[in-house]
Structures are given as structure tokens and as C-alpha cells.
PDB file of C-alpha atoms in Angstrom:
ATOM      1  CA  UNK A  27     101.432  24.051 -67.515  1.00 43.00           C
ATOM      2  CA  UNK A  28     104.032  24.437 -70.032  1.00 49.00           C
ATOM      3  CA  UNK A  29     107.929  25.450 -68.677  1.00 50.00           C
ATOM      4  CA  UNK A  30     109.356  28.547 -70.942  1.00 58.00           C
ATOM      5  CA  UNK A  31     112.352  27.259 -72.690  1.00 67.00           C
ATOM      6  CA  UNK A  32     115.795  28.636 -72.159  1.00 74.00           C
ATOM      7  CA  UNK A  33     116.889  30.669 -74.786  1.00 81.00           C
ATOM      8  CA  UNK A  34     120.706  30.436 -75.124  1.00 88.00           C
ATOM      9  CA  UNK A  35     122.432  33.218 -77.096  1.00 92.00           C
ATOM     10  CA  UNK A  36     125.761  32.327 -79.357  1.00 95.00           C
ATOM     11  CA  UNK A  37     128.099  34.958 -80.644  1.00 97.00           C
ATOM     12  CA  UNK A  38     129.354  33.744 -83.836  1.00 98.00           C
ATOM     13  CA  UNK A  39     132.417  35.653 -85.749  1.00 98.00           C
ATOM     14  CA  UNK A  40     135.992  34.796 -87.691  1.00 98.00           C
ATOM     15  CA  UNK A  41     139.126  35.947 -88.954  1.00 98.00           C
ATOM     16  CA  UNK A  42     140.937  35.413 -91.603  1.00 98.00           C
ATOM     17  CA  UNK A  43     138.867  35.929 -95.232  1.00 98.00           C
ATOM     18  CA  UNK A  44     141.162  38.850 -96.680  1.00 97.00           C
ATOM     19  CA  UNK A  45     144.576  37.354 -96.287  1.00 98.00           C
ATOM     20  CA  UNK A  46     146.236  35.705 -99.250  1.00 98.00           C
ATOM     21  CA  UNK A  47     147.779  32.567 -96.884  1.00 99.00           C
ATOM     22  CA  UNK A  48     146.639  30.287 -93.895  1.00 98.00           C
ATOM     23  CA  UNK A  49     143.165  28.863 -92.463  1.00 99.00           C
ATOM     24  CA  UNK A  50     139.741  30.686 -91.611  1.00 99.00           C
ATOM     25  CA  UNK A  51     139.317  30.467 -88.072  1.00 99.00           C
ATOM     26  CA  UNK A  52     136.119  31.420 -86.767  1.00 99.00           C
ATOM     27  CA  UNK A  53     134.763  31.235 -82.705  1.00 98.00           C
ATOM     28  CA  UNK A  54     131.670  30.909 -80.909  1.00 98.00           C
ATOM     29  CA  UNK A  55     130.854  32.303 -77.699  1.00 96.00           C
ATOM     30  CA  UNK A  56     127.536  31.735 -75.433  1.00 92.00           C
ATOM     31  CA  UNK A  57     127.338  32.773 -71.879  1.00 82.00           C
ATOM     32  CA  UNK A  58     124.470  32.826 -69.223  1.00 58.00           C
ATOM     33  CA  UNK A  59     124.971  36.504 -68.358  1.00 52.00           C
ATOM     34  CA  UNK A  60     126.807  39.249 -70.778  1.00 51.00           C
ATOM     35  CA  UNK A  61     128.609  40.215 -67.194  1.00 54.00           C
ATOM     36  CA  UNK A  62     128.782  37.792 -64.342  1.00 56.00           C
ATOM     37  CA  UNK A  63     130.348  38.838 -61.010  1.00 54.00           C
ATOM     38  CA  UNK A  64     133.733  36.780 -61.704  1.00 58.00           C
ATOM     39  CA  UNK A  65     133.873  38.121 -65.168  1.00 59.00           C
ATOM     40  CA  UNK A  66     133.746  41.886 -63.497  1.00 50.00           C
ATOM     41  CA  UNK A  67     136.430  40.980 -61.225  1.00 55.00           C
ATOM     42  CA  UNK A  68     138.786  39.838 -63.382  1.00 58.00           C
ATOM     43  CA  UNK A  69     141.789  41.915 -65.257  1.00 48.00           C
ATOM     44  CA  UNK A  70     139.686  43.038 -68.693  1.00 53.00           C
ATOM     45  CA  UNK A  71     137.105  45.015 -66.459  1.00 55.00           C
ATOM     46  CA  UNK A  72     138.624  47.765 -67.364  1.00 54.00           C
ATOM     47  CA  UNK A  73     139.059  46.614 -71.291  1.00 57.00           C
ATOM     48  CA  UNK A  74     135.960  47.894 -73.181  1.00 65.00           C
ATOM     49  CA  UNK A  75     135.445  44.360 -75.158  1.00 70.00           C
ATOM     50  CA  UNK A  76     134.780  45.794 -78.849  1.00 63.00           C
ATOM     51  CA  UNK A  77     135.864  44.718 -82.662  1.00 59.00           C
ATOM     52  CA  UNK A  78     139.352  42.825 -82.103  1.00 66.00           C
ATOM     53  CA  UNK A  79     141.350  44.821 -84.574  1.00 71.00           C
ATOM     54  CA  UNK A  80     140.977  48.385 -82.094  1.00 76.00           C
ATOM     55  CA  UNK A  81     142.349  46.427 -79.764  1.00 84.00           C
ATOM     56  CA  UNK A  82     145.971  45.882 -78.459  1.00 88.00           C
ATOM     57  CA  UNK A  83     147.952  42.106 -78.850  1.00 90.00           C
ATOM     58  CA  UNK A  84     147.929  42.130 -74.964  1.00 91.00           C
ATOM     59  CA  UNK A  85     144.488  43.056 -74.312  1.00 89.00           C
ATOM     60  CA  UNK A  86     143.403  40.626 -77.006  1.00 93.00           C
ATOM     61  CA  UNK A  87     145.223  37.714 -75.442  1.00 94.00           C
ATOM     62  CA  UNK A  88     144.280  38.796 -71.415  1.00 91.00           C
ATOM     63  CA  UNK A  89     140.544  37.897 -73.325  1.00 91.00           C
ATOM     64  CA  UNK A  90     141.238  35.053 -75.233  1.00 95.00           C
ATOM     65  CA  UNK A  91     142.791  33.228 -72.035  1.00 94.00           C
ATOM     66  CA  UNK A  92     139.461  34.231 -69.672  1.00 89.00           C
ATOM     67  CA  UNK A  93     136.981  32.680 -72.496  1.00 91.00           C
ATOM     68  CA  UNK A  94     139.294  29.575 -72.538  1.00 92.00           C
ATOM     69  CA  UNK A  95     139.573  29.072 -69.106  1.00 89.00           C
ATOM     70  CA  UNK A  96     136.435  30.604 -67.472  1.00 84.00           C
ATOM     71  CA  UNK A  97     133.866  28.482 -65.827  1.00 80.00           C
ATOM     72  CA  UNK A  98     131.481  31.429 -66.856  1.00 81.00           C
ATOM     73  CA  UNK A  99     131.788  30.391 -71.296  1.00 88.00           C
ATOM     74  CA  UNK A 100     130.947  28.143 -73.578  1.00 90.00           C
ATOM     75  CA  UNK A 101     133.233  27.982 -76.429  1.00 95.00           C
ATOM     76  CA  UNK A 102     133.892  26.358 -79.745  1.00 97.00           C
ATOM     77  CA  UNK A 103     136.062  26.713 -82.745  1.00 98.00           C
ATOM     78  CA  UNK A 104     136.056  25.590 -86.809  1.00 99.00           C
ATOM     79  CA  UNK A 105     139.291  26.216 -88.866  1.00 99.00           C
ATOM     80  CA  UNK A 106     138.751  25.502 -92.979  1.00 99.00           C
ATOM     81  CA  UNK A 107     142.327  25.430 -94.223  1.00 99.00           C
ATOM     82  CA  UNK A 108     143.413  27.173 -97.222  1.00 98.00           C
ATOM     83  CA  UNK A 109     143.378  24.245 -99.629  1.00 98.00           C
ATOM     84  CA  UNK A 110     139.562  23.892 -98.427  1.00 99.00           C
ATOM     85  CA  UNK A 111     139.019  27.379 -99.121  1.00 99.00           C
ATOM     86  CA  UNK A 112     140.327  27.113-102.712  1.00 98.00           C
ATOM     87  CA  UNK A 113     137.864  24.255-103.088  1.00 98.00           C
ATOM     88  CA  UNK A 114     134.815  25.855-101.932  1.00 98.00           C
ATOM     89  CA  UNK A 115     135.672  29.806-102.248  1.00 98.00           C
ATOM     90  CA  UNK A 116     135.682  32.124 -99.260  1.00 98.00           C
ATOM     91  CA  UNK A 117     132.131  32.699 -98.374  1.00 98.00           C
ATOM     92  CA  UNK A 118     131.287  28.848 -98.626  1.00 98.00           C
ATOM     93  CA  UNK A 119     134.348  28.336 -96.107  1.00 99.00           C
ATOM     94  CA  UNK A 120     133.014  31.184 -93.664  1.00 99.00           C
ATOM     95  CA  UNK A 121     129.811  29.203 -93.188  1.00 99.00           C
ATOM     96  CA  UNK A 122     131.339  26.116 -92.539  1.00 99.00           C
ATOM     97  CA  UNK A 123     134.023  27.924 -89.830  1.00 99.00           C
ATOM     98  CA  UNK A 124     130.781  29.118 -88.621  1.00 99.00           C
ATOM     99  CA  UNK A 125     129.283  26.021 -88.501  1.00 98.00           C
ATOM    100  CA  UNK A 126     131.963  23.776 -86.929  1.00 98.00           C
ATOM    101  CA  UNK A 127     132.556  26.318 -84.415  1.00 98.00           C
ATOM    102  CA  UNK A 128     128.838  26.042 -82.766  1.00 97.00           C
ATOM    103  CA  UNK A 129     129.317  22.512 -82.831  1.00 96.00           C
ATOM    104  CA  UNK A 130     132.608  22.501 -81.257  1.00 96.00           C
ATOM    105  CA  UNK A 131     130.700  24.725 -78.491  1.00 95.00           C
ATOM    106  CA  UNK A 132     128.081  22.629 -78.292  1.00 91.00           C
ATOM    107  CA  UNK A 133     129.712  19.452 -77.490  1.00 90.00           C
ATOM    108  CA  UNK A 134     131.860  21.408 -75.473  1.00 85.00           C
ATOM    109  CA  UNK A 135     129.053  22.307 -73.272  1.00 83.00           C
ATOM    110  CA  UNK A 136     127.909  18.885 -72.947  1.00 78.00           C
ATOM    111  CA  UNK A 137     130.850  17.457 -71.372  1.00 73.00           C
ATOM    112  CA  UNK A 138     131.499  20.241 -69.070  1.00 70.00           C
ATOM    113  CA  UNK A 139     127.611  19.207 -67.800  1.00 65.00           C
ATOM    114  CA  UNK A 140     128.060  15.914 -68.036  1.00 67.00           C
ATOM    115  CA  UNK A 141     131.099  16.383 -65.614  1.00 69.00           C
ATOM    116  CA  UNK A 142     128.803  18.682 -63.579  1.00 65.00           C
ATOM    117  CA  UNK A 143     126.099  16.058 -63.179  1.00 64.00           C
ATOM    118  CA  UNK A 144     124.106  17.719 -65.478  1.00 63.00           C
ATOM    119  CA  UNK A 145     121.761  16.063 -68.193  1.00 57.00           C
ATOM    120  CA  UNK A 146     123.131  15.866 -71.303  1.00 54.00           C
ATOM    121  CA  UNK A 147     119.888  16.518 -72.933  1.00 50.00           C
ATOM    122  CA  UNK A 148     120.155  20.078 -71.694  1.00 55.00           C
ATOM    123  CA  UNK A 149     119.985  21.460 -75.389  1.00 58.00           C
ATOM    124  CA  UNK A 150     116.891  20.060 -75.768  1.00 58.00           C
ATOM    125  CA  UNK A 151     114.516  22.002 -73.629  1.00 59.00           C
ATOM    126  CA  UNK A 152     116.640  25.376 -74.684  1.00 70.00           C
ATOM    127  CA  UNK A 153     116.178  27.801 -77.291  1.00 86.00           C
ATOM    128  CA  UNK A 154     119.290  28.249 -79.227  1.00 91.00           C
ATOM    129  CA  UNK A 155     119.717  31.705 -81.205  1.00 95.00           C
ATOM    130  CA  UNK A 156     122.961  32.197 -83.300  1.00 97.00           C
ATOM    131  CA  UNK A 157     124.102  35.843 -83.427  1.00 98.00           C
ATOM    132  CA  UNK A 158     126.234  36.450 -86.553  1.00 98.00           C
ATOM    133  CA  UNK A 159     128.513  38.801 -87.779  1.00 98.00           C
ATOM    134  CA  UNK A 160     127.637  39.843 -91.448  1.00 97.00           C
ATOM    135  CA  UNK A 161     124.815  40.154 -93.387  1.00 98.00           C
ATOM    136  CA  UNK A 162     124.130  35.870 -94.280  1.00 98.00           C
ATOM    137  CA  UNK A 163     122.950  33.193 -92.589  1.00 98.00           C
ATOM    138  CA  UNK A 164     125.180  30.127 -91.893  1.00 98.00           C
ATOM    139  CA  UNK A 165     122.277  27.249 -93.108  1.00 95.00           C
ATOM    140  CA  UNK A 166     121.827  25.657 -89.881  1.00 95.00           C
ATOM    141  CA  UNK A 167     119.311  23.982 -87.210  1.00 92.00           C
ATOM    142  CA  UNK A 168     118.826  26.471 -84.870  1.00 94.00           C
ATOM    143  CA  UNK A 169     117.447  30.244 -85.280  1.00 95.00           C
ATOM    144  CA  UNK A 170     119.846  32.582 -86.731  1.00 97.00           C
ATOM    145  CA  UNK A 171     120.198  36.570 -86.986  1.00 98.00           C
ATOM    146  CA  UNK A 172     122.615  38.044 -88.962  1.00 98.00           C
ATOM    147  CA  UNK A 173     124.106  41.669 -87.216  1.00 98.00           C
ATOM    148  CA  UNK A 174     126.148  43.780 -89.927  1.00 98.00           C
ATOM    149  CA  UNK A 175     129.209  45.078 -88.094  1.00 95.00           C
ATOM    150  CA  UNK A 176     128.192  42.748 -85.266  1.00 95.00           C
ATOM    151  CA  UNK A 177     131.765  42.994 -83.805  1.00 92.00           C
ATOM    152  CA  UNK A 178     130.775  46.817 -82.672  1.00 90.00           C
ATOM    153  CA  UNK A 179     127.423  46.060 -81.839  1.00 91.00           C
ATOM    154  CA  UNK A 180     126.623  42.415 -80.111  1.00 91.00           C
ATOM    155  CA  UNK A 181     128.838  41.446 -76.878  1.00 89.00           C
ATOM    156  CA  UNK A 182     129.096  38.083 -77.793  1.00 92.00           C
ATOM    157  CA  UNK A 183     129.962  38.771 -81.511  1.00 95.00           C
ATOM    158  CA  UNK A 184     132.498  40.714 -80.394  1.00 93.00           C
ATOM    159  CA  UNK A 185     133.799  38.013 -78.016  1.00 93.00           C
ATOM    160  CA  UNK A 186     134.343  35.576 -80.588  1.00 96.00           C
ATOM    161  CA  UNK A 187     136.270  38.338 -83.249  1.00 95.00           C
ATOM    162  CA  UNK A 188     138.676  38.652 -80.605  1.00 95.00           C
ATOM    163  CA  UNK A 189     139.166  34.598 -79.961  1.00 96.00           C
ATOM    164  CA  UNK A 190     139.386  33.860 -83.396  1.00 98.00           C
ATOM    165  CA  UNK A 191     141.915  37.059 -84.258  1.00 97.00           C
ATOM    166  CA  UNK A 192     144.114  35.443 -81.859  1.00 97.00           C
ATOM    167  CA  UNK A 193     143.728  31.972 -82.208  1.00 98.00           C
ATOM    168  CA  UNK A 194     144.590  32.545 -86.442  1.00 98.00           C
ATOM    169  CA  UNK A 195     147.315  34.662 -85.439  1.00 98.00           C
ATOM    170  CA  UNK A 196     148.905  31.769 -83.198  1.00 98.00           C
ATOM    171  CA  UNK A 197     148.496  29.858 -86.385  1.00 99.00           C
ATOM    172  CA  UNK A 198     150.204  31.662 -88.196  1.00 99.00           C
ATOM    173  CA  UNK A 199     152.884  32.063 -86.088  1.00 98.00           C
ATOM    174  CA  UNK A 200     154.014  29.278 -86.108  1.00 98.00           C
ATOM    175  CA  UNK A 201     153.782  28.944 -90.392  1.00 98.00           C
ATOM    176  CA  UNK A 202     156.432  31.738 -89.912  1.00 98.00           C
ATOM    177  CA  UNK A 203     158.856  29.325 -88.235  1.00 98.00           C
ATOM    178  CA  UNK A 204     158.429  27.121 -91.580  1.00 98.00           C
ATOM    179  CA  UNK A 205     157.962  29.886 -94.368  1.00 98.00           C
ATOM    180  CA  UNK A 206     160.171  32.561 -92.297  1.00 98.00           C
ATOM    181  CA  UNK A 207     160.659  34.072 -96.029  1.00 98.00           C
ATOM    182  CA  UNK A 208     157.133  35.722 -96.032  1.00 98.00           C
ATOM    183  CA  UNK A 209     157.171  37.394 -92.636  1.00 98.00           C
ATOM    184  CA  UNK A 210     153.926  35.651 -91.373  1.00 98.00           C
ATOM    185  CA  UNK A 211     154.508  36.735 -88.281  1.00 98.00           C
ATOM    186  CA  UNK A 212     154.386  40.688 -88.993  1.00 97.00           C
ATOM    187  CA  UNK A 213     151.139  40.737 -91.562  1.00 98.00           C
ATOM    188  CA  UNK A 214     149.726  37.298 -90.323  1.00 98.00           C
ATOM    189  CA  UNK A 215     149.153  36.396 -94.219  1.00 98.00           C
ATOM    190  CA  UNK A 216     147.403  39.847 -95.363  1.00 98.00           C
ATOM    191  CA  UNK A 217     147.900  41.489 -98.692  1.00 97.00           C
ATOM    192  CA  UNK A 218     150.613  44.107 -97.018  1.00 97.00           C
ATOM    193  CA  UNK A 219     153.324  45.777 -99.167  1.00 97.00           C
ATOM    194  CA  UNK A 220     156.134  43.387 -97.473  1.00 97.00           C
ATOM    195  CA  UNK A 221     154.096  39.950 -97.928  1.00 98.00           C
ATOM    196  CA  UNK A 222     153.231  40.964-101.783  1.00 97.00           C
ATOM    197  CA  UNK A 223     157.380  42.052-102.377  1.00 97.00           C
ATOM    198  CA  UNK A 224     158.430  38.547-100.763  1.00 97.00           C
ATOM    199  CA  UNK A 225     155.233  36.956-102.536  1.00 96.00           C
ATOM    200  CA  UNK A 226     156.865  37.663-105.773  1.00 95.00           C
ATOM    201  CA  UNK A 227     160.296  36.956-104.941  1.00 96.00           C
ATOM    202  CA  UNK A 228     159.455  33.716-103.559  1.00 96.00           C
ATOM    203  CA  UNK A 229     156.676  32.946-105.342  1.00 95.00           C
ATOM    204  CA  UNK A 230     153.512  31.061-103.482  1.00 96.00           C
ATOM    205  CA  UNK A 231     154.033  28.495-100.369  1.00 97.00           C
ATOM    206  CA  UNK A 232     152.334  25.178 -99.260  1.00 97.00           C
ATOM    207  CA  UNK A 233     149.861  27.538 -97.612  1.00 98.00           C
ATOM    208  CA  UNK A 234     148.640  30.560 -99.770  1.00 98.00           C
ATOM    209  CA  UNK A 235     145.569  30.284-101.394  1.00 98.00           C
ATOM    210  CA  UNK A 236     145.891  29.791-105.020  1.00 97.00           C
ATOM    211  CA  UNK A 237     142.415  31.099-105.759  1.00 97.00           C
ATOM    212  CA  UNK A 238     143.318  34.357-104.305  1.00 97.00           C
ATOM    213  CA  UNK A 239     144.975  37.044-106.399  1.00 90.00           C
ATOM    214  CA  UNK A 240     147.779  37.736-106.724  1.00 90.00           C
ATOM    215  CA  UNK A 241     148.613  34.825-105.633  1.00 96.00           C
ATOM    216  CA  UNK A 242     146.636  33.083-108.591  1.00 92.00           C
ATOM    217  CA  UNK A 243     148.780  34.643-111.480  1.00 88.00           C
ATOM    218  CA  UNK A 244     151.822  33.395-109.662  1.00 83.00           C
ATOM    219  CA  UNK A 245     150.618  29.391-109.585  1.00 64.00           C
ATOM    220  CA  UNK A 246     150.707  29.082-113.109  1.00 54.00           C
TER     221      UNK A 246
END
């Protein structure tokens, strides 16, 4: 008789197409149960986990911490820098953020059960469905369902918009201690009144994307 395969659920989301500087970071989260007992018992049980930009910096981070160090996930990250992004255009660097984030997760996983005693051919008797926020596919091995406004609707989805908001925020943080002309650290690299003003007094850093207007009509 035939053993029912494990299906393991990923949350896959990013931040960072809309600004006009800096990388794409995207996350992916998988976990055994949405809510496990130490998860409830920790400081976010009263944070209702939804779409990372309704939430506060401090609740975002209190988050970000637990999925790092929690026994309880399975993480991974992809970052496609800006100069990739001009190369291949936004969407094209999405998917690939996408993609080298459930890899990162995925070898991520095996260590920690390879350090468990656990085989390391896990994956293989396991169903693997990616859970996406948007409306496109990401073009890779395993089954994949796209959720529009996934964020608001999927757990897990809305797990990894809050890891990747902060982890591209961190990023850019510390571009503002470089470029401290363009007040990264207020708009994080989005198209806000300030960043456009010093955008055109200062015209275009290392790391704005030269495919992105304005920023475009200012390269040349």
C-alpha cells in the first residue's frame, strides 16, 4: 500500500518593484502548522499577521526576528539587484527573487534536517505547492498557484511580504549611509516627492535603476 505524500505549503511574496533605487527582495515561508503552540505563545499573538505595509516598523520587525529564529519555519530569500533588474525588466526579476528564494528555503531546510538526523531526501516523498502573490506563475518544478492580493488572503503569503519589507528596508538603510543625499532611509527608494526633488538635484546614483522613469531621462 502506497504512503500519501506530504504536501508542504510555501508562501512566496517580495518587495521592492515600484521604487526607482535598490534590489528586489522577495521571501519564502513554509511551516508545518499555520499556528503551532510556540508560535501562539510568543509576543505577535496578539499582532493580526496581514499585508506588511498596514503594519507598524516594530510589529514588522517582532515578525521578521520569530521567522528567522524559530525552530517552527522554513525560510529562504533571493535579492536581484538593480543593475539585474535593468537587464531583465521588473517582472522577469520578480520571478527570479521568487525563484532563488524557494531555493534558499529549500536548502535551508535540508541542513536544519540533516543536523536533526533527518534524511536529506525528505523533499522527495513530499508534495511541494508554491503559494504566490500576484496573478503569474514563477516557471518552476514544483506546483504553483498564483493568489491576487495574496498578502490579505494566504497566511504564509503574508508571512513572507512582511520578511521581505523588512529585509529591503535594512538594505536600504544602509545605501543611505553611502547616498545620504537621497534620504533612503525615509522613502526606502520609492517615487516620493522628497526622493524625486533630490533625484533631480543630484541626479541618479550607483543604485537607481536606469530603466525606471524618471530616472531614465536623467541617465542620458
Amino acid at each position: 500500500m502506497s504512503v500519501a505524500k506530504k504536501q508542504i505549503l510555501i508562501g512566496i511574496d517580495e518587495a521592492g518593484r515600484g521604487p526607482l533605487a535598490g534590489p528586489l527582495v522577495a521571501w519564502a515561508v513554509a511551516i508545518e502548522d499555520f499556528f503551532p503552540a510556540s508560535f501562539l505563545k510568543t509576543k505577535i499573538k496578539k499582532i493580526k499577521i496581514r499585508d506588511s505595509k498596514k503594519m507598524t516598523a516594530k510589529q514588522r520587525e517582532i515578525i521578521y526576528q520569530l521567522l528567522k529564529n524559530s525552530p517552527c519555519f522554513r525560510w529562504g530569500r533571493g535579492i536581484v539587484s538593480e543593475k539585474t533588474i535593468d537587464k531583465i525588466n521588473i517582472f522577469q526579476a520578480t520571478k527570479l527573487a521568487m525563484r532563488k528564494a524557494v531555493n534558499h528555503l529549500l536548502e535551508n531546510w535540508a541542513v536544519a534536517d540533516k543536523k536533526n538526523g533527518q534524511s536529506p531526501f525528505y523533499f522527495k516523498n513530499s508534495e511541494i505547492l508554491l503559494l504566490i502573490d500576484g496573478n503569474f506563475k514563477i516557471e518552476t518544478a514544483f506546483q504553483e498557484k498564483p493568489i491576487i492580493k495574496g498578502d490579505e488572503k494566504n497566511k504564509l503569503i503574508a508571512l513572507a511580504s512582511i520578511a521581505a519589507k523588512v529585509e529591503r528596508d535594512k538594505i536600504m538603510l544602509k545605501w543611505h549611509k553611502k547616498y545620504p543625499q537621497y534620504g533612503f532611509d525615509k522613502h526606502k527608494g520609492y517615487p516620493t516627492k522628497l526622493h524625486l526633488e533630490m533625484l533631480k538635484k543630484f541626479g541618479p546614483c550607483a543604485i537607481h535603476r536606469k530603466t525606471f522613469s524618471p530616472v531614465k531621462r536623467l541617465s542620458y
